[in-house]
Amino acid sequence: DGGITQSPKYLFRKEGQNVTLSCEQNLNHDAMYWYRQDPGQGLRLIYYSQIVNDFQKGDIAEGYSVSREKKESFPLTVTSAQKNPTAFYLCASSMWGRASGANVLTFGAGSRLTVL
Amino acid sequence: RKEVEQDPGPFNVPEGATVAFNCTYSNSASQSFFWYRQDCRKEPKLLMSVYSSGNEDGRFTAQLNRASQYISLLIRDSKLSDSATYLCVVKFNTGNQFYFGTGTSLTVIP
């Protein structure tokens, strides 16, 4: 079955450490996204990518970095510069442009990061 | 002003009740509209897209009012399994970004 796989599901990190969250999709989607969700808040966009080797900052990109070397993969690194990294991180993908289904976001199961 | 705003609730309704959620959006150039459902500590999942003429899927009815810039979701004959957070999502014509409301919490009580 096609879908999005995020790993790890749970992650604990000490302050000052970088951590990388994995996101892999086999939906052949062009666009991929990273969101952050905090309790009682909506999803906030961190980064998104429309094509390989290209990505754009979202609303809260500071302290995060991404890469898009393959269409299927869009890893997110939470750096030590991120002041409050404890959150639920969601990766999503969609088709790009005006193709049927381009407007629908599909999510992975999420990664829950806790900084100790 | 936030791009998408929802009443966070919570809405606590008895089984069998009808409940309606509204969501307003700020950008009149918005292109696409959706309702997602999110269970506790899980990822959001698409409940239904919202079309200009309104659309229905079983007990769920979605409406779009472009003039007033709001969308609505109506749930009839509520079931215990409908308990979740419902997210309003809007995609603008420019770029490929999706904007999320904070979600409306629904609890259906036996």
mmCIF file of C-alpha atoms in Angstrom:
data_model
loop_
_atom_site.group_PDB
_atom_site.id
_atom_site.type_symbol
_atom_site.label_atom_id
_atom_site.label_comp_id
_atom_site.label_asym_id
_atom_site.label_seq_id
_atom_site.Cartn_x
_atom_site.Cartn_y
_atom_site.Cartn_z
ATOM 1 C CA ASP A 1 0.000 0.000 0.000
ATOM 2 C CA GLY A 2 1.194 3.519 -0.775
ATOM 3 C CA GLY A 3 1.787 5.887 2.041
ATOM 4 C CA ILE A 4 4.147 8.005 4.076
ATOM 5 C CA THR A 5 6.492 6.517 6.640
ATOM 6 C CA GLN A 6 7.932 8.627 9.425
ATOM 7 C CA SER A 7 10.565 7.489 11.858
ATOM 8 C CA PRO A 8 11.210 7.373 14.684
ATOM 9 C CA LYS A 9 7.745 7.511 16.199
ATOM 10 C CA TYR A 10 9.112 8.698 19.541
ATOM 11 C CA LEU A 11 12.421 10.422 20.153
ATOM 12 C CA PHE A 12 14.091 11.832 23.217
ATOM 13 C CA ARG A 13 16.896 14.310 22.898
ATOM 14 C CA LYS A 14 19.167 16.175 25.262
ATOM 15 C CA GLU A 15 19.439 19.915 24.939
ATOM 16 C CA GLY A 16 22.149 20.960 22.500
ATOM 17 C CA GLN A 17 21.838 17.890 20.286
ATOM 18 C CA ASN A 18 20.731 17.855 16.682
ATOM 19 C CA VAL A 19 18.225 15.212 15.642
ATOM 20 C CA THR A 20 17.017 14.113 12.215
ATOM 21 C CA LEU A 21 13.476 12.917 11.531
ATOM 22 C CA SER A 22 12.933 10.669 8.544
ATOM 23 C CA CYS A 23 10.062 10.952 6.052
ATOM 24 C CA GLU A 24 9.681 8.590 3.093
ATOM 25 C CA GLN A 25 6.752 8.391 0.664
ATOM 26 C CA ASN A 26 5.927 5.923 -2.107
ATOM 27 C CA LEU A 27 2.939 7.843 -3.470
ATOM 28 C CA ASN A 28 4.955 9.414 -6.289
ATOM 29 C CA HIS A 29 3.998 12.819 -4.927
ATOM 30 C CA ASP A 30 6.005 15.837 -6.023
ATOM 31 C CA ALA A 31 5.403 18.082 -3.012
ATOM 32 C CA MET A 32 6.393 17.285 0.550
ATOM 33 C CA TYR A 33 5.857 19.247 3.751
ATOM 34 C CA TRP A 34 6.906 19.350 7.379
ATOM 35 C CA TYR A 35 4.517 20.653 10.026
ATOM 36 C CA ARG A 36 4.826 21.115 13.730
ATOM 37 C CA GLN A 37 1.868 20.704 16.092
ATOM 38 C CA ASP A 38 1.811 21.898 19.690
ATOM 39 C CA PRO A 39 -1.010 21.161 22.163
ATOM 40 C CA GLY A 40 -4.054 23.305 21.486
ATOM 41 C CA GLN A 41 -2.523 24.800 18.370
ATOM 42 C CA GLY A 42 -2.988 24.231 14.686
ATOM 43 C CA LEU A 43 -0.378 22.824 12.371
ATOM 44 C CA ARG A 44 2.407 25.251 11.505
ATOM 45 C CA LEU A 45 4.470 24.874 8.368
ATOM 46 C CA ILE A 46 8.213 24.452 8.837
ATOM 47 C CA TYR A 47 9.474 23.734 5.317
ATOM 48 C CA TYR A 48 8.072 22.472 2.049
ATOM 49 C CA SER A 49 9.496 21.188 -1.196
ATOM 50 C CA GLN A 50 7.886 21.117 -4.613
ATOM 51 C CA ILE A 51 10.626 19.294 -6.520
ATOM 52 C CA VAL A 52 13.896 17.513 -5.888
ATOM 53 C CA ASN A 53 16.781 19.745 -4.774
ATOM 54 C CA ASP A 54 14.473 22.647 -4.031
ATOM 55 C CA PHE A 55 12.672 23.677 -0.848
ATOM 56 C CA GLN A 56 11.169 26.778 0.741
ATOM 57 C CA LYS A 57 10.882 28.048 4.282
ATOM 58 C CA GLY A 58 7.524 27.975 5.936
ATOM 59 C CA ASP A 59 6.297 30.114 8.801
ATOM 60 C CA ILE A 60 8.606 28.702 11.491
ATOM 61 C CA ALA A 61 11.788 27.543 9.711
ATOM 62 C CA GLU A 62 14.267 28.959 12.234
ATOM 63 C CA GLY A 63 16.223 26.210 13.948
ATOM 64 C CA TYR A 64 15.315 23.589 11.341
ATOM 65 C CA SER A 65 16.933 22.340 8.146
ATOM 66 C CA VAL A 66 15.805 20.000 5.360
ATOM 67 C CA SER A 67 17.099 18.336 2.217
ATOM 68 C CA ARG A 68 15.359 16.876 -0.836
ATOM 69 C CA GLU A 69 17.895 14.735 -2.647
ATOM 70 C CA LYS A 70 15.312 12.174 -3.758
ATOM 71 C CA LYS A 71 11.657 12.540 -4.662
ATOM 72 C CA GLU A 72 10.704 9.959 -2.060
ATOM 73 C CA SER A 73 12.584 11.428 0.885
ATOM 74 C CA PHE A 74 12.376 14.701 2.833
ATOM 75 C CA PRO A 75 14.269 14.469 6.150
ATOM 76 C CA LEU A 76 13.991 17.207 8.763
ATOM 77 C CA THR A 77 16.846 18.125 11.110
ATOM 78 C CA VAL A 78 15.951 19.826 14.357
ATOM 79 C CA THR A 79 19.070 21.737 15.328
ATOM 80 C CA SER A 80 20.246 22.937 18.712
ATOM 81 C CA ALA A 81 19.276 26.438 17.594
ATOM 82 C CA GLN A 82 15.575 25.550 17.860
ATOM 83 C CA LYS A 83 14.556 27.087 21.197
ATOM 84 C CA ASN A 84 11.545 24.929 21.976
ATOM 85 C CA PRO A 85 11.759 21.724 19.931
ATOM 86 C CA THR A 86 9.445 19.508 21.985
ATOM 87 C CA ALA A 87 6.454 18.915 19.693
ATOM 88 C CA PHE A 88 4.616 16.525 17.393
ATOM 89 C CA TYR A 89 6.151 16.637 13.896
ATOM 90 C CA LEU A 90 4.082 15.676 10.884
ATOM 91 C CA CYS A 91 5.311 15.020 7.375
ATOM 92 C CA ALA A 92 2.860 15.262 4.481
ATOM 93 C CA SER A 93 2.850 15.045 0.712
ATOM 94 C CA SER A 94 0.650 15.994 -2.212
ATOM 95 C CA MET A 95 0.728 16.035 -5.955
ATOM 96 C CA TRP A 96 1.791 19.325 -7.470
ATOM 97 C CA GLY A 97 0.000 21.617 -9.854
ATOM 98 C CA ARG A 98 -3.458 21.125 -11.298
ATOM 99 C CA ALA A 99 -3.440 17.349 -11.506
ATOM 100 C CA SER A 100 -6.339 15.540 -9.949
ATOM 101 C CA GLY A 101 -5.526 14.999 -6.312
ATOM 102 C CA ALA A 102 -3.055 17.866 -6.222
ATOM 103 C CA ASN A 103 -5.039 19.520 -3.511
ATOM 104 C CA VAL A 104 -5.133 16.674 -1.049
ATOM 105 C CA LEU A 105 -2.559 16.344 1.710
ATOM 106 C CA THR A 106 -1.641 12.892 2.945
ATOM 107 C CA PHE A 107 0.098 12.652 6.320
ATOM 108 C CA GLY A 108 2.532 10.285 7.916
ATOM 109 C CA ALA A 109 1.850 8.981 11.421
ATOM 110 C CA GLY A 110 4.082 11.627 12.987
ATOM 111 C CA SER A 111 7.182 11.780 15.159
ATOM 112 C CA ARG A 112 6.916 12.917 18.762
ATOM 113 C CA LEU A 113 10.092 14.672 19.923
ATOM 114 C CA THR A 114 10.789 15.368 23.570
ATOM 115 C CA VAL A 115 13.770 17.387 24.696
ATOM 116 C CA LEU A 116 14.979 16.471 28.159
ATOM 117 C CA ARG B 1 -5.369 37.939 11.668
ATOM 118 C CA LYS B 2 -4.921 34.206 11.152
ATOM 119 C CA GLU B 3 -5.523 32.821 7.693
ATOM 120 C CA VAL B 4 -8.002 30.263 9.013
ATOM 121 C CA GLU B 5 -10.014 30.521 12.217
ATOM 122 C CA GLN B 6 -12.180 27.978 13.993
ATOM 123 C CA ASP B 7 -14.081 27.853 17.230
ATOM 124 C CA PRO B 8 -11.955 25.452 19.329
ATOM 125 C CA GLY B 9 -14.950 24.191 21.290
ATOM 126 C CA PRO B 10 -15.127 21.797 22.976
ATOM 127 C CA PHE B 11 -18.453 20.590 21.689
ATOM 128 C CA ASN B 12 -20.028 17.917 23.892
ATOM 129 C CA VAL B 13 -23.133 16.426 22.314
ATOM 130 C CA PRO B 14 -25.293 13.353 23.017
ATOM 131 C CA GLU B 15 -25.410 10.440 20.626
ATOM 132 C CA GLY B 16 -27.821 11.072 17.796
ATOM 133 C CA ALA B 17 -27.489 14.843 17.939
ATOM 134 C CA THR B 18 -26.733 17.103 15.000
ATOM 135 C CA VAL B 19 -23.707 19.358 15.369
ATOM 136 C CA ALA B 20 -22.266 22.036 13.098
ATOM 137 C CA PHE B 21 -18.809 23.589 12.907
ATOM 138 C CA ASN B 22 -17.865 26.776 11.128
ATOM 139 C CA CYS B 23 -14.541 28.024 9.874
ATOM 140 C CA THR B 24 -13.621 31.407 8.409
ATOM 141 C CA TYR B 25 -10.731 32.206 6.100
ATOM 142 C CA SER B 26 -9.077 35.510 5.329
ATOM 143 C CA ASN B 27 -7.850 35.174 1.745
ATOM 144 C CA SER B 28 -10.559 35.664 -0.853
ATOM 145 C CA ALA B 29 -8.280 34.056 -3.440
ATOM 146 C CA SER B 30 -8.518 30.744 -1.651
ATOM 147 C CA GLN B 31 -8.769 27.819 -4.016
ATOM 148 C CA SER B 32 -9.540 24.627 -2.154
ATOM 149 C CA PHE B 33 -11.188 23.726 1.103
ATOM 150 C CA PHE B 34 -11.148 20.611 3.245
ATOM 151 C CA TRP B 35 -12.189 19.121 6.525
ATOM 152 C CA TYR B 36 -9.716 16.776 8.198
ATOM 153 C CA ARG B 37 -10.316 14.624 11.231
ATOM 154 C CA GLN B 38 -7.594 14.126 13.843
ATOM 155 C CA ASP B 39 -7.844 11.572 16.623
ATOM 156 C CA CYS B 40 -5.881 12.075 19.834
ATOM 157 C CA ARG B 41 -2.119 11.744 19.246
ATOM 158 C CA LYS B 42 -2.650 10.653 15.638
ATOM 159 C CA GLU B 43 -2.125 12.254 12.262
ATOM 160 C CA PRO B 44 -4.892 14.224 10.498
ATOM 161 C CA LYS B 45 -6.877 12.296 7.914
ATOM 162 C CA LEU B 46 -8.993 13.722 5.125
ATOM 163 C CA LEU B 47 -12.671 13.658 6.000
ATOM 164 C CA MET B 48 -13.966 15.439 2.926
ATOM 165 C CA SER B 49 -13.201 18.127 0.411
ATOM 166 C CA VAL B 50 -15.608 21.053 0.242
ATOM 167 C CA TYR B 51 -17.032 21.966 -3.144
ATOM 168 C CA SER B 52 -18.654 25.219 -4.178
ATOM 169 C CA SER B 53 -22.076 23.637 -4.556
ATOM 170 C CA GLY B 54 -21.834 21.867 -1.217
ATOM 171 C CA ASN B 55 -21.408 18.141 -0.829
ATOM 172 C CA GLU B 56 -22.568 15.292 1.318
ATOM 173 C CA ASP B 57 -20.975 12.039 2.392
ATOM 174 C CA GLY B 58 -23.308 9.943 4.474
ATOM 175 C CA ARG B 59 -23.980 11.765 7.727
ATOM 176 C CA PHE B 60 -21.538 14.556 6.867
ATOM 177 C CA THR B 61 -22.415 17.671 4.877
ATOM 178 C CA ALA B 62 -19.948 20.379 3.912
ATOM 179 C CA GLN B 63 -20.874 23.845 2.679
ATOM 180 C CA LEU B 64 -18.837 26.712 1.243
ATOM 181 C CA ASN B 65 -19.867 30.363 1.292
ATOM 182 C CA ARG B 66 -17.338 32.332 -0.758
ATOM 183 C CA ALA B 67 -19.104 35.667 -0.293
ATOM 184 C CA SER B 68 -18.794 35.452 3.490
ATOM 185 C CA GLN B 69 -15.561 33.431 3.369
ATOM 186 C CA TYR B 70 -16.574 30.554 5.562
ATOM 187 C CA ILE B 71 -17.016 26.830 5.325
ATOM 188 C CA SER B 72 -19.112 24.589 7.505
ATOM 189 C CA LEU B 73 -19.365 20.945 8.471
ATOM 190 C CA LEU B 74 -22.613 19.387 9.627
ATOM 191 C CA ILE B 75 -22.665 15.992 11.321
ATOM 192 C CA ARG B 76 -26.045 14.318 11.662
ATOM 193 C CA ASP B 77 -26.932 11.437 13.978
ATOM 194 C CA SER B 78 -23.646 11.723 15.889
ATOM 195 C CA LYS B 79 -21.902 8.487 16.840
ATOM 196 C CA LEU B 80 -19.465 7.876 19.681
ATOM 197 C CA SER B 81 -16.847 7.211 17.008
ATOM 198 C CA ASP B 82 -17.222 10.775 15.709
ATOM 199 C CA SER B 83 -15.376 12.044 18.800
ATOM 200 C CA ALA B 84 -12.245 13.726 17.470
ATOM 201 C CA THR B 85 -10.805 17.097 16.527
ATOM 202 C CA TYR B 86 -11.981 18.482 13.188
ATOM 203 C CA LEU B 87 -9.524 20.653 11.281
ATOM 204 C CA CYS B 88 -10.497 23.198 8.673
ATOM 205 C CA VAL B 89 -7.908 23.447 5.879
ATOM 206 C CA VAL B 90 -7.655 26.026 3.118
ATOM 207 C CA LYS B 91 -5.333 26.142 0.141
ATOM 208 C CA PHE B 92 -4.736 29.502 -1.495
ATOM 209 C CA ASN B 93 -4.417 30.090 -5.226
ATOM 210 C CA THR B 94 -0.856 31.345 -4.839
ATOM 211 C CA GLY B 95 1.833 28.843 -3.987
ATOM 212 C CA ASN B 96 1.121 25.340 -2.805
ATOM 213 C CA GLN B 97 0.659 25.954 0.883
ATOM 214 C CA PHE B 98 -2.142 24.645 3.030
ATOM 215 C CA TYR B 99 -3.390 26.622 6.017
ATOM 216 C CA PHE B 100 -4.892 24.938 9.044
ATOM 217 C CA GLY B 101 -7.338 26.078 11.658
ATOM 218 C CA THR B 102 -6.582 25.175 15.263
ATOM 219 C CA GLY B 103 -9.285 22.524 15.186
ATOM 220 C CA THR B 104 -12.653 22.034 16.868
ATOM 221 C CA SER B 105 -12.904 19.348 19.518
ATOM 222 C CA LEU B 106 -16.000 17.133 19.482
ATOM 223 C CA THR B 107 -16.989 14.629 22.146
ATOM 224 C CA VAL B 108 -20.081 12.527 21.582
ATOM 225 C CA ILE B 109 -21.558 11.373 24.893
ATOM 226 C CA PRO B 110 -23.479 8.094 25.343
#
